[in-house]
mmCIF file of C-alpha atoms in Angstrom:
data_model
loop_
_atom_site.group_PDB
_atom_site.id
_atom_site.type_symbol
_atom_site.label_atom_id
_atom_site.label_comp_id
_atom_site.label_asym_id
_atom_site.label_seq_id
_atom_site.Cartn_x
_atom_site.Cartn_y
_atom_site.Cartn_z
ATOM 1 C CA MET A 341 146.159 68.850 134.340
ATOM 2 C CA GLY A 342 145.797 69.932 130.710
ATOM 3 C CA GLU A 343 145.590 68.145 127.541
ATOM 4 C CA GLY A 344 147.876 65.339 128.645
ATOM 5 C CA SER A 345 145.839 64.699 131.694
ATOM 6 C CA PRO A 346 144.099 61.438 132.641
ATOM 7 C CA GLU A 347 140.850 62.841 132.091
ATOM 8 C CA ALA A 348 141.688 63.329 128.355
ATOM 9 C CA ASP A 349 141.548 59.518 127.768
ATOM 10 C CA PRO A 350 138.619 57.668 129.693
ATOM 11 C CA VAL A 351 140.124 54.237 128.864
ATOM 12 C CA VAL A 352 143.456 55.054 130.467
ATOM 13 C CA ALA A 353 141.678 56.899 133.309
ATOM 14 C CA ARG A 354 139.928 53.896 134.428
ATOM 15 C CA ARG A 355 143.325 52.145 134.944
ATOM 16 C CA ILE A 356 144.624 54.913 137.212
ATOM 17 C CA ASN A 357 144.437 54.348 140.987
ATOM 18 C CA THR A 358 145.450 57.484 142.871
ATOM 19 C CA SER A 359 144.212 55.975 146.181
ATOM 20 C CA VAL A 360 147.591 54.118 146.618
ATOM 21 C CA PRO A 361 151.104 55.604 146.099
ATOM 22 C CA HIS A 362 152.789 54.654 142.820
ATOM 23 C CA SER A 363 156.682 54.614 142.276
ATOM 24 C CA ALA A 364 156.628 56.944 139.301
ATOM 25 C CA ARG A 365 154.505 59.557 140.965
ATOM 26 C CA VAL A 366 156.561 59.374 144.335
ATOM 27 C CA TRP A 367 159.612 59.894 142.154
ATOM 28 C CA ASP A 368 157.994 62.742 140.487
ATOM 29 C CA TYR A 369 157.253 64.414 143.772
ATOM 30 C CA TRP A 370 160.804 64.041 145.087
ATOM 31 C CA LEU A 371 161.973 65.745 141.754
ATOM 32 C CA GLY A 372 159.766 68.605 142.610
ATOM 33 C CA GLY A 373 157.150 67.677 139.722
ATOM 34 C CA LYS A 374 153.326 68.292 139.797
ATOM 35 C CA ASP A 375 152.060 64.817 138.633
ATOM 36 C CA ASN A 376 151.505 63.293 142.030
ATOM 37 C CA PHE A 377 148.619 62.897 144.427
ATOM 38 C CA PRO A 378 148.254 62.889 148.329
ATOM 39 C CA PRO A 379 149.054 59.164 148.757
ATOM 40 C CA ASP A 380 152.295 59.523 146.808
ATOM 41 C CA ARG A 381 153.165 62.727 148.729
ATOM 42 C CA GLN A 382 152.329 61.021 152.131
ATOM 43 C CA VAL A 383 154.546 57.870 151.532
ATOM 44 C CA GLY A 384 157.229 60.062 149.919
ATOM 45 C CA ASP A 385 157.280 62.298 153.134
ATOM 46 C CA GLU A 386 157.382 59.152 155.351
ATOM 47 C CA ILE A 387 160.221 57.625 153.578
ATOM 48 C CA VAL A 388 162.263 60.854 153.568
ATOM 49 C CA LYS A 389 161.776 60.969 157.465
ATOM 50 C CA VAL A 390 164.165 57.713 157.571
ATOM 51 C CA MET A 391 166.145 58.439 154.389
ATOM 52 C CA PRO A 392 166.465 62.163 153.865
ATOM 53 C CA ASP A 393 168.699 61.675 150.883
ATOM 54 C CA LEU A 394 166.227 59.907 148.633
ATOM 55 C CA PRO A 395 165.322 63.087 146.680
ATOM 56 C CA VAL A 396 168.889 63.117 146.115
ATOM 57 C CA ASN A 397 168.849 59.739 144.605
ATOM 58 C CA ALA A 398 166.150 60.796 142.216
ATOM 59 C CA ARG A 399 168.088 63.852 141.121
ATOM 60 C CA ALA A 400 171.492 62.048 141.030
ATOM 61 C CA GLU A 401 169.597 59.563 138.630
ATOM 62 C CA ARG A 402 168.224 62.265 136.245
ATOM 63 C CA GLU A 403 171.791 63.683 135.949
ATOM 64 C CA PHE A 404 173.153 59.956 135.406
ATOM 65 C CA ILE A 405 170.728 59.447 132.614
ATOM 66 C CA GLY A 406 171.903 62.526 131.056
ATOM 67 C CA ARG A 407 175.563 61.629 131.215
ATOM 68 C CA VAL A 408 175.076 58.069 129.971
ATOM 69 C CA VAL A 409 172.869 59.220 126.930
ATOM 70 C CA ARG A 410 175.318 61.993 125.917
ATOM 71 C CA HIS A 411 178.161 59.409 126.068
ATOM 72 C CA LEU A 412 176.233 56.925 124.178
ATOM 73 C CA ALA A 413 174.857 59.091 121.541
ATOM 74 C CA GLY A 414 178.267 60.669 121.123
ATOM 75 C CA GLU A 415 181.372 59.018 121.741
ATOM 76 C CA ALA A 416 179.923 55.450 121.441
ATOM 77 C CA GLY A 417 177.798 56.547 118.340
ATOM 78 C CA ILE A 418 174.516 54.895 119.407
ATOM 79 C CA ASP A 419 171.418 56.389 117.642
ATOM 80 C CA GLN A 420 168.768 54.007 118.986
ATOM 81 C CA PHE A 421 167.450 53.834 122.458
ATOM 82 C CA LEU A 422 165.147 51.377 124.250
ATOM 83 C CA ASP A 423 164.275 53.080 127.553
ATOM 84 C CA VAL A 424 162.242 50.653 129.688
ATOM 85 C CA GLY A 425 160.557 51.981 132.893
ATOM 86 C CA THR A 426 160.388 55.458 131.648
ATOM 87 C CA GLY A 427 158.612 57.147 134.494
ATOM 88 C CA ILE A 428 156.846 60.388 134.350
ATOM 89 C CA PRO A 429 158.474 62.831 131.835
ATOM 90 C CA SER A 430 160.937 65.200 133.463
ATOM 91 C CA ALA A 431 163.776 67.466 132.331
ATOM 92 C CA ASN A 432 166.323 66.051 130.002
ATOM 93 C CA ASN A 433 164.464 62.933 128.977
ATOM 94 C CA THR A 434 166.367 60.188 126.959
ATOM 95 C CA HIS A 435 165.207 61.361 123.685
ATOM 96 C CA GLU A 436 165.843 65.098 124.360
ATOM 97 C CA VAL A 437 169.470 64.438 125.480
ATOM 98 C CA ALA A 438 170.089 61.912 122.465
ATOM 99 C CA GLN A 439 168.441 64.247 119.769
ATOM 100 C CA ARG A 440 170.455 67.166 120.795
ATOM 101 C CA VAL A 441 173.558 65.255 120.041
ATOM 102 C CA ASN A 442 172.109 63.396 116.953
ATOM 103 C CA PRO A 443 168.727 64.684 115.835
ATOM 104 C CA LYS A 444 168.265 61.371 113.961
ATOM 105 C CA ALA A 445 168.223 59.398 117.172
ATOM 106 C CA ARG A 446 165.323 56.831 117.388
ATOM 107 C CA VAL A 447 164.015 56.438 121.215
ATOM 108 C CA VAL A 448 161.227 53.835 122.211
ATOM 109 C CA TYR A 449 160.027 54.457 125.803
ATOM 110 C CA VAL A 450 158.413 51.448 127.662
ATOM 111 C CA ASP A 451 156.249 51.813 130.839
ATOM 112 C CA ASN A 452 153.188 50.063 132.258
ATOM 113 C CA ASP A 453 151.758 52.774 134.345
ATOM 114 C CA PRO A 454 148.636 54.435 132.883
ATOM 115 C CA ILE A 455 149.660 58.100 134.192
ATOM 116 C CA VAL A 456 152.998 57.896 132.580
ATOM 117 C CA LEU A 457 151.305 56.475 129.383
ATOM 118 C CA VAL A 458 149.246 59.660 129.303
ATOM 119 C CA HIS A 459 152.131 61.988 129.920
ATOM 120 C CA ALA A 460 154.536 60.385 127.711
ATOM 121 C CA ARG A 461 152.010 60.475 124.549
ATOM 122 C CA ALA A 462 151.389 64.177 125.227
ATOM 123 C CA LEU A 463 154.905 65.373 126.150
ATOM 124 C CA LEU A 464 157.654 62.864 124.498
ATOM 125 C CA ARG A 465 157.850 64.353 121.116
ATOM 126 C CA GLY A 466 161.134 64.277 119.324
ATOM 127 C CA THR A 467 162.722 65.852 116.436
ATOM 128 C CA PRO A 468 161.284 65.539 112.956
ATOM 129 C CA GLU A 469 164.493 63.768 111.763
ATOM 130 C CA GLY A 470 164.471 61.253 114.505
ATOM 131 C CA ALA A 471 161.735 59.067 115.963
ATOM 132 C CA THR A 472 159.972 58.908 119.511
ATOM 133 C CA ALA A 473 157.480 56.228 120.359
ATOM 134 C CA TYR A 474 155.937 54.852 123.507
ATOM 135 C CA LEU A 475 154.965 51.211 124.477
ATOM 136 C CA ASP A 476 152.484 50.179 127.101
ATOM 137 C CA ALA A 477 154.385 47.116 128.223
ATOM 138 C CA ASP A 478 155.999 45.457 131.242
ATOM 139 C CA LEU A 479 159.742 44.648 131.719
ATOM 140 C CA ARG A 480 158.678 41.236 133.058
ATOM 141 C CA GLU A 481 157.418 40.360 129.720
ATOM 142 C CA PRO A 482 160.160 41.165 127.264
ATOM 143 C CA GLU A 483 158.916 39.592 124.061
ATOM 144 C CA PRO A 484 156.121 42.057 123.532
ATOM 145 C CA ILE A 485 158.431 44.848 124.104
ATOM 146 C CA LEU A 486 160.759 43.563 121.350
ATOM 147 C CA LYS A 487 157.939 43.094 118.929
ATOM 148 C CA GLU A 488 156.563 46.386 119.174
ATOM 149 C CA ALA A 489 159.842 48.146 119.440
ATOM 150 C CA ALA A 490 160.919 46.774 116.112
ATOM 151 C CA ALA A 491 158.448 49.059 114.355
ATOM 152 C CA THR A 492 160.777 52.062 115.420
ATOM 153 C CA LEU A 493 164.092 50.509 116.068
ATOM 154 C CA ASP A 494 166.275 48.501 113.642
ATOM 155 C CA PHE A 495 167.598 45.501 115.726
ATOM 156 C CA SER A 496 170.250 44.666 113.196
ATOM 157 C CA ARG A 497 171.940 47.892 114.490
ATOM 158 C CA PRO A 498 173.307 48.652 117.943
ATOM 159 C CA VAL A 499 170.706 49.688 120.568
ATOM 160 C CA ALA A 500 171.157 51.238 124.064
ATOM 161 C CA LEU A 501 168.895 49.380 126.596
ATOM 162 C CA MET A 502 168.169 51.822 129.392
ATOM 163 C CA LEU A 503 166.975 50.270 132.797
ATOM 164 C CA MET A 504 166.797 53.249 135.116
ATOM 165 C CA GLY A 505 165.111 52.568 138.417
ATOM 166 C CA VAL A 506 162.932 49.712 137.216
ATOM 167 C CA LEU A 507 164.740 46.594 138.120
ATOM 168 C CA GLU A 508 163.807 47.332 141.664
ATOM 169 C CA PHE A 509 160.210 46.529 141.002
ATOM 170 C CA VAL A 510 161.174 42.969 139.654
ATOM 171 C CA PRO A 511 161.863 41.346 143.171
ATOM 172 C CA ASP A 512 162.474 37.760 141.648
ATOM 173 C CA ALA A 513 166.095 37.621 140.788
ATOM 174 C CA ASP A 514 165.546 34.866 138.243
ATOM 175 C CA LEU A 515 162.880 36.648 136.403
ATOM 176 C CA ALA A 516 164.814 39.930 136.395
ATOM 177 C CA HIS A 517 167.771 38.152 135.011
ATOM 178 C CA ALA A 518 165.853 36.442 132.497
ATOM 179 C CA SER A 519 164.132 39.496 131.459
ATOM 180 C CA VAL A 520 167.255 41.370 130.965
ATOM 181 C CA SER A 521 168.842 38.353 129.025
ATOM 182 C CA THR A 522 166.096 38.147 126.673
ATOM 183 C CA LEU A 523 166.155 41.857 125.669
ATOM 184 C CA LEU A 524 170.046 41.651 125.423
ATOM 185 C CA GLN A 525 169.927 38.564 123.311
ATOM 186 C CA ALA A 526 167.887 40.425 120.713
ATOM 187 C CA LEU A 527 170.377 43.271 120.440
ATOM 188 C CA PRO A 528 173.599 43.055 118.145
ATOM 189 C CA SER A 529 177.232 43.508 118.807
ATOM 190 C CA GLY A 530 177.913 46.920 119.902
ATOM 191 C CA SER A 531 174.896 47.481 121.861
ATOM 192 C CA HIS A 532 174.794 48.830 125.257
ATOM 193 C CA LEU A 533 173.187 48.243 128.658
ATOM 194 C CA ALA A 534 172.766 50.888 131.260
ATOM 195 C CA ILE A 535 171.346 50.330 134.653
ATOM 196 C CA ALA A 536 170.627 52.618 137.688
ATOM 197 C CA HIS A 537 169.294 50.812 140.824
ATOM 198 C CA SER A 538 168.951 51.456 144.525
ATOM 199 C CA VAL A 539 171.214 49.591 146.696
ATOM 200 C CA HIS A 540 171.452 48.397 150.453
ATOM 201 C CA SER A 541 172.219 50.782 153.447
ATOM 202 C CA PRO A 542 170.645 50.848 156.825
ATOM 203 C CA SER A 543 168.527 53.870 155.898
ATOM 204 C CA MET A 544 167.716 52.545 152.465
ATOM 205 C CA ASP A 545 166.563 49.336 153.873
ATOM 206 C CA GLU A 546 164.228 51.200 156.414
ATOM 207 C CA ALA A 547 163.025 53.261 153.398
ATOM 208 C CA ALA A 548 162.218 50.208 151.380
ATOM 209 C CA ALA A 549 160.409 48.689 154.305
ATOM 210 C CA ARG A 550 158.200 51.566 154.676
ATOM 211 C CA TRP A 551 157.611 51.698 151.001
ATOM 212 C CA ASN A 552 156.629 48.077 150.868
ATOM 213 C CA ALA A 553 154.223 48.598 153.819
ATOM 214 C CA SER A 554 152.412 51.462 151.845
ATOM 215 C CA ALA A 555 150.562 48.926 149.422
ATOM 216 C CA ALA A 556 152.562 50.262 146.631
ATOM 217 C CA THR A 557 154.262 47.954 144.137
ATOM 218 C CA PRO A 558 156.844 46.106 146.251
ATOM 219 C CA LEU A 559 160.486 46.976 145.571
ATOM 220 C CA THR A 560 163.809 45.072 146.163
ATOM 221 C CA LEU A 561 167.195 46.619 147.010
ATOM 222 C CA ARG A 562 170.174 44.945 145.701
ATOM 223 C CA THR A 563 173.929 45.069 146.419
ATOM 224 C CA PRO A 564 176.423 46.425 143.960
ATOM 225 C CA GLU A 565 177.803 42.898 143.336
ATOM 226 C CA GLN A 566 174.287 41.622 142.356
ATOM 227 C CA LEU A 567 173.757 44.476 139.948
ATOM 228 C CA THR A 568 177.204 43.804 138.381
ATOM 229 C CA ALA A 569 175.840 40.391 137.544
ATOM 230 C CA PHE A 570 173.403 41.692 135.122
ATOM 231 C CA PHE A 571 176.479 42.680 132.913
ATOM 232 C CA ASP A 572 177.981 39.164 132.877
ATOM 233 C CA GLY A 573 179.335 38.715 129.322
ATOM 234 C CA LEU A 574 179.503 42.397 128.597
ATOM 235 C CA GLU A 575 182.488 44.844 128.641
ATOM 236 C CA LEU A 576 181.644 46.884 131.732
ATOM 237 C CA LEU A 577 182.773 50.506 130.848
ATOM 238 C CA GLU A 578 185.060 52.400 133.376
ATOM 239 C CA PRO A 579 184.470 53.151 136.219
ATOM 240 C CA GLY A 580 182.331 50.078 136.536
ATOM 241 C CA MET A 581 179.445 49.912 139.052
ATOM 242 C CA VAL A 582 179.547 52.882 141.409
ATOM 243 C CA SER A 583 177.382 55.446 143.234
ATOM 244 C CA LEU A 584 175.788 57.418 140.394
ATOM 245 C CA PRO A 585 177.511 60.901 140.832
ATOM 246 C CA ARG A 586 181.015 58.950 140.539
ATOM 247 C CA TRP A 587 180.065 57.557 137.048
ATOM 248 C CA ARG A 588 182.055 59.943 134.718
ATOM 249 C CA PRO A 589 181.070 63.169 136.622
ATOM 250 C CA GLU A 590 181.107 66.285 134.590
ATOM 251 C CA PRO A 591 181.752 69.871 135.950
ATOM 252 C CA GLY A 592 178.235 70.641 136.862
ATOM 253 C CA THR A 593 177.437 66.958 138.333
ATOM 254 C CA SER A 594 175.857 67.300 141.715
ATOM 255 C CA TYR A 595 176.768 65.389 144.889
ATOM 256 C CA ARG A 596 180.113 64.196 143.825
ATOM 257 C CA GLY A 597 181.390 64.714 147.354
ATOM 258 C CA ARG A 598 178.848 62.347 148.968
ATOM 259 C CA GLN A 599 177.750 58.817 148.946
ATOM 260 C CA VAL A 600 174.450 58.216 147.024
ATOM 261 C CA PHE A 601 172.873 54.799 147.575
ATOM 262 C CA GLN A 602 171.744 54.752 143.964
ATOM 263 C CA TYR A 603 174.239 52.866 141.886
ATOM 264 C CA GLY A 604 174.733 52.481 138.117
ATOM 265 C CA ALA A 605 176.921 51.247 135.283
ATOM 266 C CA VAL A 606 177.055 50.796 131.452
ATOM 267 C CA GLY A 607 178.217 47.875 129.690
ATOM 268 C CA ARG A 608 178.940 46.987 125.955
ATOM 269 C CA LYS A 609 177.943 43.816 124.194
ATOM 270 C CA ALA A 610 180.825 42.630 122.169
#
């Protein structure tokens, strides 16, 4: 697997369990990546049997991230990003999109999966003018994130908090809201929150049930209304909480004519 492989770091390698599926690796499989293992592919295929559009969700989320970051780094003038729940690096990662708009953009990635750790450190390298850092941390414990991210980000200036496909793995609603609230409270006026999250549908509910039966980290689906509640106190940008392809689509945006059960929104802190 090359320089960025788990074998390159024995300490990290001991934390990697390839015998059970992992969300980041299954997502990588659906995106057509190579950083996955037989258990990931097996559960990915099982889930696709009941929800054939799940790879569509994955691709729609990648495009959503690009549109959100282009808006924030461009029109909104944000040059600092805190991306929690990074996942395995793919095309058009947050720092790549942001630094194409503003080479001085600073990005901190956060994840607690050791395989993501390996690939992030090997691949997530930004421009000389900007900064790109990676933290081995957990959304459910936001204080260490804030402490370590302060080495790269200036919390006296606006920051974009990116939570893409990660809140599903914090099933306790109180804990999820408390974690997001703690992060937002540390960010100044003009900061933004962006969320992408799987939502209920009959097929998504069945897919989630199969996922949760696989011994992987359990996930929880939420309704669009439950997701909107994470933006309480923020100015929700148009068009609000919508199926991802409907959030400010561009000429090349995929799946604009279909319902994708992956929803998202962006809000601004006044």
